[in-house]
Amino acid sequence: MTVKVRRQRPRRRVFWALVAVLLADLLALSDTLAVMSVDLGSESMKVAIVKPGVPMEIVLNKESRRKTPVIVTLKENERFFGDSAASMAIKNPKATLRYFQHLLGKQADNPHVALYQARFPEHELTFDPQRQTVHFQISPQLQFSPEEVLGMVLNYSRSLAEDFAEQPIKDAVITVPVFFNQAERRAVLQAARMAGLKVLQLINDNTATALSYGVFRRKDINTTAQNIMFYDMGSGSTVCTIVTYQMVKTKEAGMQPQLQIRGVGFDRTLGGLEMELRLREHLAGLFNEQRKGQRAKDVRENPRAMAKLLREANRLKTVLSANADHMAQIEGLMDDVDFKAKVTRVEFEELCADLFERVPGPVQQALQSAEMSLDEIEQVILVGGATRVPKVQEVLLKAVGKEELGKNINADEAAAMGAVYQAAALSKAFKVKPFVVRDAVVYPILVEFTREVEEEPGVHSLKHNKRVLFSRMGPYPQRKVITFNRYSHDFNFHINYGDLGFLGPEDLRVFGSQNLTTVKLKGVGDSFKKYPDYESKGIKAHFNLDESGVLSLDRVESVFETLVEDSPEEESTLTKLGNTISSLFGGGTTPDAKENGTDTVQEEEESPAEGSKDEPGEQVELKEEAEAPVEDGSQPLPPEPKGDAAPEGEKATEKENGDKSEAQASVFRALVTRFGFR
């Protein structure tokens, strides 16, 4: 009896210890339910949160403002962000960084790097030979990449959200411009990792705006398609988007509202910043003219004075949007000399005349990509701070031919609110009303490869092949499988961007290299030697374009089949063998891909790829893995396994041969020796 008591006491301790740990975990979980969004603009950012009891609210910064300047001041032992950094821009312009997002994912020879240097000559940019990119050289001891600077800003945005929510936050949805390519999107993800953020999704800012508009007008959406155009001119760029809203039938939730991105047009450098730079140059000229006879230095050579002029130009642009003229004035602009000059709206419009001529460009691009006409557009809605400039509205109204422009959306906060709604939909802690989001691919992606063909007996030649994986304006997230049927040895293939003819020559230079990567497969020949009695079903490469618009090669597998007639007992042994002989290419399945249901996805019937007009016998095939509509903005769920079904690619299938009591033929797949790509 004594022994039993002694044995029970530790168990009670263990039981209460487990209860205490469980309660602690539950309390910790309840304290980390909040999610956030960051609308990362060129000039300022808006942060929003969702937490229990606080649905979709904009975060106030330390100055109780709803938007925060995207500015960082870096010193040896100090860092300043937001409004504090903006005030430091006058005192220490070299160490105060702004508009650095324009350098993300760009190599040193990119035209935008030279443009940035021309706009902000006070910054010293150094070359990084390893990454072929640039660094900000603050001092001999301090240098930072644009990704590192963005990581600091994202970390600061998280601290603002945590202070406002009064709890830790790690999950976030971040907005990016729709024209960001793969390199730029990966740069943002890298910056978020540096900040310790778990990115639920990179959402295009135009998609986030469209989602916000749809969520707050859900009752106006019906089975009749409504085409809405959003014209977003911000500080750094302009994007025009055509969105179709409609009620659609979904398998899980019945009739639900859906938004589909139909067309996109953009101008990477048309925005409020360029207008302010024109004004700054005008003001600098006026100041030099006033001091012409005093043998004074050019004000453009003084970084502090130019920082003051840029701040005044920003204020002047805002005031002239509501007034016909205004007095620009700066105390102690340079050498303790005050500056004062009158600027009219007419002068401002003359300075930016060529910029206003570019306003209709994104509209035409969006209509062309959507294959629509202006008559099909029900409403044009303004988004972004620079659309408040009267001349922009005047030119745009004439271009779209409407009676008026829609101003029934918060031009500054719509993207942040749409992104935080998406964050709540993706988070497991919240349940929101479903809203189907179908985004569109802006830059097509294809696979290129070369193989040897025998046109005549003994005459061999090389044939270059292209297969489009993700076509322009096609929906995503999406998965595709391409099968190489004519290879029995090691080979390479290239993943490139497709036809970018819709970009102008200058935009192509800014875009950079059209090659994404080259995949080198090893061990293909060895696999054929290892399974000489099996019939090859080709080498399958599985691609995934995820919710963030980021491409990944999930896995590559070599598939062999054989037909064996055996008794049921032996058949089960072979089936088990087929289910266990498996290995994948190097790189494996990413965690994100596993969440998307890549392992259990089904393949649709083979569909011909664009540009695949091959001669008879060409067997390179392109398949699309089944992708259900993305409901409530969340990731599609993988199909439920039936019984003891094996993972996709390893599943045995049975074929009846005569009567069921007779011997059956079993077909199984063996995924063979580990390959690697680099």
CSV table of N, CA and C in Angstrom, one decimal, residues 640-646:
chain,number,residue,atom,x,y,z
A,640,GLU,N,-9.6,15.5,-49.6
A,640,GLU,CA,-9.5,14.5,-48.5
A,640,GLU,C,-9.1,13.1,-49.0
A,641,PRO,N,-8.2,12.5,-48.3
A,641,PRO,CA,-7.8,11.1,-48.8
A,641,PRO,C,-8.9,10.1,-48.6
A,642,LYS,N,-9.0,9.2,-49.5
A,642,LYS,CA,-10.0,8.2,-49.4
A,642,LYS,C,-9.4,6.9,-48.9
A,643,GLY,N,-9.8,6.4,-47.8
A,643,GLY,CA,-9.2,5.2,-47.3
A,643,GLY,C,-7.8,5.3,-47.0
A,644,ASP,N,-7.0,4.3,-47.5
A,644,ASP,CA,-5.6,4.3,-47.3
A,644,ASP,C,-4.8,4.8,-48.6
A,645,ALA,N,-5.4,5.8,-49.2
A,645,ALA,CA,-4.8,6.3,-50.4
A,645,ALA,C,-3.4,6.8,-50.2
A,646,ALA,N,-2.4,6.4,-51.1
A,646,ALA,CA,-1.1,6.9,-51.0
A,646,ALA,C,-0.9,8.3,-51.5
